[in-house]
PDB file of C-alpha atoms in Angstrom:
ATOM      1  CA  MET C  56      -0.005  -0.026  -0.015  1.00 53.00           C
ATOM      2  CA  THR C  57       1.305   3.450  -0.816  1.00 56.00           C
ATOM      3  CA  ALA C  58       1.170   6.544   1.340  1.00 54.00           C
ATOM      4  CA  GLY C  59      -1.632   7.961  -0.759  1.00 60.00           C
ATOM      5  CA  ASP C  60      -3.630   4.719  -0.487  1.00 82.00           C
ATOM      6  CA  THR C  61      -3.384   4.728   3.285  1.00 86.00           C
ATOM      7  CA  GLY C  62      -5.249   8.048   3.550  1.00 88.00           C
ATOM      8  CA  ALA C  63      -8.037   6.761   1.264  1.00 84.00           C
ATOM      9  CA  GLU C  64      -8.320   3.488   3.088  1.00 85.00           C
ATOM     10  CA  TRP C  65      -8.529   5.206   6.453  1.00 88.00           C
ATOM     11  CA  ALA C  66     -11.135   7.675   5.186  1.00 87.00           C
ATOM     12  CA  ARG C  67     -13.219   4.734   4.028  1.00 84.00           C
ATOM     13  CA  ILE C  68     -13.057   3.226   7.502  1.00 87.00           C
ATOM     14  CA  ALA C  69     -13.666   6.497   9.290  1.00 90.00           C
ATOM     15  CA  THR C  70     -16.769   7.234   7.212  1.00 87.00           C
ATOM     16  CA  PHE C  71     -18.121   3.749   7.944  1.00 87.00           C
ATOM     17  CA  ALA C  72     -17.334   4.063  11.650  1.00 90.00           C
ATOM     18  CA  SER C  73     -19.044   7.483  11.768  1.00 91.00           C
ATOM     19  CA  ALA C  74     -22.144   6.117  10.115  1.00 88.00           C
ATOM     20  CA  VAL C  75     -22.297   3.208  12.519  1.00 91.00           C
ATOM     21  CA  ASP C  76     -21.779   5.496  15.470  1.00 94.00           C
ATOM     22  CA  ALA C  77     -24.477   7.913  14.207  1.00 93.00           C
ATOM     23  CA  SER C  78     -26.903   5.064  13.954  1.00 92.00           C
ATOM     24  CA  LEU C  79     -26.048   3.671  17.280  1.00 95.00           C
ATOM     25  CA  GLY C  80     -26.364   7.079  18.888  1.00 97.00           C
ATOM     26  CA  LYS C  81     -29.812   7.662  17.417  1.00 97.00           C
ATOM     27  CA  TRP C  82     -30.966   4.240  18.391  1.00 97.00           C
ATOM     28  CA  LEU C  83     -29.645   4.624  22.001  1.00 98.00           C
ATOM     29  CA  THR C  84     -31.310   8.074  22.422  1.00 98.00           C
ATOM     30  CA  GLU C  85     -34.660   6.947  21.037  1.00 98.00           C
ATOM     31  CA  ARG C  86     -34.762   3.683  23.045  1.00 97.00           C
ATOM     32  CA  TYR C  87     -32.994   4.479  26.234  1.00 97.00           C
ATOM     33  CA  GLY C  88     -32.631   8.208  26.496  1.00 96.00           C
ATOM     34  CA  ILE C  89     -28.846   8.057  26.541  1.00 97.00           C
ATOM     35  CA  GLY C  90     -26.316   9.174  23.983  1.00 97.00           C
ATOM     36  CA  LEU C  91     -23.536   6.946  22.539  1.00 98.00           C
ATOM     37  CA  THR C  92     -20.739   8.814  24.395  1.00 98.00           C
ATOM     38  CA  GLU C  93     -22.804   8.543  27.652  1.00 98.00           C
ATOM     39  CA  TYR C  94     -23.186   4.811  27.077  1.00 98.00           C
ATOM     40  CA  ARG C  95     -19.466   4.367  26.446  1.00 98.00           C
ATOM     41  CA  ALA C  96     -18.575   6.372  29.512  1.00 98.00           C
ATOM     42  CA  ILE C  97     -20.718   4.300  31.848  1.00 98.00           C
ATOM     43  CA  ALA C  98     -19.396   1.132  30.241  1.00 98.00           C
ATOM     44  CA  HIS C  99     -15.795   2.243  30.955  1.00 98.00           C
ATOM     45  CA  LEU C 100     -16.782   3.246  34.536  1.00 98.00           C
ATOM     46  CA  ALA C 101     -18.403  -0.119  35.122  1.00 98.00           C
ATOM     47  CA  GLN C 102     -15.171  -1.975  33.952  1.00 97.00           C
ATOM     48  CA  ALA C 103     -12.829   0.218  36.010  1.00 96.00           C
ATOM     49  CA  PRO C 104     -11.431  -0.827  39.350  1.00 90.00           C
ATOM     50  CA  ASP C 105     -13.837   0.481  42.129  1.00 92.00           C
ATOM     51  CA  ARG C 106     -16.151   1.503  39.252  1.00 96.00           C
ATOM     52  CA  GLU C 107     -14.528   4.903  39.034  1.00 95.00           C
ATOM     53  CA  LEU C 108     -12.078   6.824  36.828  1.00 95.00           C
ATOM     54  CA  ARG C 109     -10.372  10.120  37.087  1.00 94.00           C
ATOM     55  CA  VAL C 110     -12.221  12.506  34.797  1.00 95.00           C
ATOM     56  CA  ASN C 111      -9.064  13.013  32.697  1.00 94.00           C
ATOM     57  CA  ASP C 112      -8.706   9.223  32.223  1.00 96.00           C
ATOM     58  CA  LEU C 113     -12.475   8.986  31.252  1.00 97.00           C
ATOM     59  CA  ALA C 114     -11.943  11.771  28.704  1.00 97.00           C
ATOM     60  CA  GLN C 115      -9.108   9.859  27.124  1.00 97.00           C
ATOM     61  CA  LYS C 116     -11.114   6.625  26.971  1.00 97.00           C
ATOM     62  CA  VAL C 117     -14.165   8.250  25.271  1.00 97.00           C
ATOM     63  CA  GLY C 118     -12.049  10.554  23.110  1.00 96.00           C
ATOM     64  CA  LEU C 119     -13.038  13.870  24.509  1.00 96.00           C
ATOM     65  CA  ASN C 120     -11.155  17.000  25.686  1.00 95.00           C
ATOM     66  CA  GLN C 121     -11.343  18.194  29.322  1.00 91.00           C
ATOM     67  CA  SER C 122     -14.201  20.620  28.902  1.00 93.00           C
ATOM     68  CA  SER C 123     -16.333  18.179  26.888  1.00 96.00           C
ATOM     69  CA  VAL C 124     -15.882  15.361  29.359  1.00 97.00           C
ATOM     70  CA  THR C 125     -16.801  17.757  32.226  1.00 95.00           C
ATOM     71  CA  ARG C 126     -20.133  18.478  30.384  1.00 97.00           C
ATOM     72  CA  LEU C 127     -20.562  14.686  29.799  1.00 98.00           C
ATOM     73  CA  VAL C 128     -20.070  13.898  33.453  1.00 97.00           C
ATOM     74  CA  SER C 129     -22.607  16.706  34.367  1.00 97.00           C
ATOM     75  CA  ARG C 130     -25.166  15.153  32.035  1.00 97.00           C
ATOM     76  CA  LEU C 131     -24.541  11.726  33.543  1.00 98.00           C
ATOM     77  CA  GLU C 132     -24.945  13.159  36.969  1.00 98.00           C
ATOM     78  CA  ALA C 133     -28.184  14.921  35.992  1.00 97.00           C
ATOM     79  CA  LYS C 134     -29.527  11.504  34.896  1.00 97.00           C
ATOM     80  CA  GLU C 135     -28.175  10.053  38.212  1.00 98.00           C
ATOM     81  CA  LEU C 136     -25.975   7.569  36.318  1.00 98.00           C
ATOM     82  CA  THR C 137     -22.718   8.847  37.953  1.00 98.00           C
ATOM     83  CA  VAL C 138     -21.521  11.033  40.823  1.00 97.00           C
ATOM     84  CA  ARG C 139     -18.352  12.924  41.254  1.00 95.00           C
ATOM     85  CA  ASP C 140     -15.871  12.167  43.983  1.00 92.00           C
ATOM     86  CA  VAL C 141     -12.674  13.972  44.971  1.00 87.00           C
ATOM     87  CA  CYS C 142      -9.448  12.104  45.097  1.00 75.00           C
ATOM     88  CA  PRO C 143      -8.458  11.607  48.742  1.00 71.00           C
ATOM     89  CA  ASP C 144      -4.714  11.867  47.847  1.00 71.00           C
ATOM     90  CA  ASP C 145      -5.097  14.932  45.706  1.00 68.00           C
ATOM     91  CA  GLY C 146      -7.912  17.301  46.404  1.00 64.00           C
ATOM     92  CA  ARG C 147      -7.624  18.645  42.840  1.00 71.00           C
ATOM     93  CA  GLY C 148      -8.327  15.162  41.246  1.00 82.00           C
ATOM     94  CA  VAL C 149     -11.943  14.426  40.412  1.00 92.00           C
ATOM     95  CA  TYR C 150     -13.372  11.012  39.826  1.00 94.00           C
ATOM     96  CA  ALA C 151     -16.455   9.983  37.940  1.00 97.00           C
ATOM     97  CA  VAL C 152     -18.155   7.048  39.772  1.00 97.00           C
ATOM     98  CA  ILE C 153     -20.929   4.993  38.253  1.00 98.00           C
ATOM     99  CA  THR C 154     -24.083   4.701  40.380  1.00 98.00           C
ATOM    100  CA  GLU C 155     -26.298   1.750  40.925  1.00 98.00           C
ATOM    101  CA  ARG C 156     -28.722   3.350  38.505  1.00 98.00           C
ATOM    102  CA  GLY C 157     -25.949   3.721  35.975  1.00 98.00           C
ATOM    103  CA  ARG C 158     -25.057  -0.045  36.394  1.00 98.00           C
ATOM    104  CA  ALA C 159     -28.668  -1.043  36.093  1.00 98.00           C
ATOM    105  CA  LEU C 160     -29.079   0.933  32.884  1.00 98.00           C
ATOM    106  CA  LEU C 161     -25.784  -0.570  31.484  1.00 98.00           C
ATOM    107  CA  GLN C 162     -27.139  -3.992  32.306  1.00 98.00           C
ATOM    108  CA  GLU C 163     -30.431  -3.330  30.560  1.00 98.00           C
ATOM    109  CA  VAL C 164     -28.741  -1.777  27.445  1.00 98.00           C
ATOM    110  CA  ARG C 165     -25.643  -3.967  26.996  1.00 97.00           C
ATOM    111  CA  ALA C 166     -27.153  -7.024  25.173  1.00 98.00           C
ATOM    112  CA  PRO C 167     -29.505  -5.005  22.902  1.00 98.00           C
ATOM    113  CA  TYR C 168     -26.618  -2.642  22.131  1.00 98.00           C
ATOM    114  CA  GLU C 169     -24.304  -5.512  21.170  1.00 97.00           C
ATOM    115  CA  GLU C 170     -27.107  -6.998  18.972  1.00 96.00           C
ATOM    116  CA  ARG C 171     -27.701  -3.644  17.347  1.00 95.00           C
ATOM    117  CA  LEU C 172     -24.019  -3.136  16.702  1.00 94.00           C
ATOM    118  CA  LEU C 173     -23.714  -6.541  15.027  1.00 92.00           C
ATOM    119  CA  GLU C 174     -26.746  -5.839  12.893  1.00 91.00           C
ATOM    120  CA  LEU C 175     -25.237  -2.473  11.776  1.00 90.00           C
ATOM    121  CA  LEU C 176     -21.827  -4.089  11.025  1.00 87.00           C
ATOM    122  CA  ARG C 177     -23.428  -6.972   9.019  1.00 86.00           C
ATOM    123  CA  ASP C 178     -25.502  -4.594   6.899  1.00 82.00           C
ATOM    124  CA  ALA C 179     -22.992  -1.953   5.909  1.00 73.00           C
ATOM    125  CA  ARG C 180     -24.984  -0.885   2.867  1.00 72.00           C
ATOM    126  CA  ALA C 181     -27.825   0.230   5.171  1.00 70.00           C
ATOM    127  CA  HIS C 182     -25.616   3.207   6.187  1.00 65.00           C
ATOM    128  CA  ASP C 183     -24.508   4.132   2.742  1.00 70.00           C
ATOM    129  CA  PRO C 184     -25.933   2.584  -0.438  1.00 75.00           C
ATOM    130  CA  HIS C 185     -22.787   3.691  -2.238  1.00 76.00           C
ATOM    131  CA  LEU C 186     -20.585   1.720   0.212  1.00 78.00           C
ATOM    132  CA  ASP C 187     -18.711  -1.118  -1.424  1.00 80.00           C
ATOM    133  CA  PRO C 188     -18.310  -3.866   1.214  1.00 82.00           C
ATOM    134  CA  VAL C 189     -15.402  -5.476  -0.643  1.00 84.00           C
ATOM    135  CA  ARG C 190     -13.409  -2.175  -0.586  1.00 83.00           C
ATOM    136  CA  LEU C 191     -14.364  -1.713   3.018  1.00 83.00           C
ATOM    137  CA  ARG C 192     -13.032  -5.200   3.973  1.00 84.00           C
ATOM    138  CA  SER C 193      -9.913  -4.433   1.985  1.00 86.00           C
ATOM    139  CA  ALA C 194      -9.464  -1.135   3.803  1.00 86.00           C
ATOM    140  CA  PHE C 195      -9.818  -2.948   7.225  1.00 85.00           C
ATOM    141  CA  ALA C 196      -7.187  -5.455   6.152  1.00 87.00           C
ATOM    142  CA  ALA C 197      -4.768  -2.828   4.819  1.00 85.00           C
ATOM    143  CA  ILE C 198      -4.961  -0.683   7.927  1.00 86.00           C
ATOM    144  CA  GLY C 199      -4.795  -3.840  10.098  1.00 86.00           C
ATOM    145  CA  ASP C 200      -1.551  -4.816   8.428  1.00 84.00           C
ATOM    146  CA  LEU C 201      -0.077  -1.419   9.330  1.00 86.00           C
ATOM    147  CA  VAL C 202      -1.166  -1.651  12.862  1.00 85.00           C
ATOM    148  CA  GLY C 203       0.483  -5.064  13.269  1.00 72.00           C
ATOM    149  CA  PRO C 204      -0.025  -7.952  15.574  1.00 70.00           C
TER     150      PRO C 204
END
């Protein structure tokens, strides 16, 4: 693969991933009243030791900057899915902690979310009728080769 091809292959994957994310986000909002980033945040919190993460670490895991993750945590708090806690060792460090309500929502959503995701991945043309599944598979393979084992 040439350098020029890498950009085209990555663009193909990024476009597909964006379409899947948009569809997942719409589905989550309509069914469960939670956005995709909110879902991913509570999923990360549920998997973390003590079911909490520093807000900065949560930002990195969900791909947000500091101000965006602060707004995200505020939305999650308003929905009673998380609470904030201050780091006992460093009064400046703030943790996001998943609540029981957040865990219950995650438990309710997880299996249908996985099913919906599989459905979207299997039917790539539903997102974009111009999408060529063969070229998309090729793009995934080419990028995968660059990433390595």
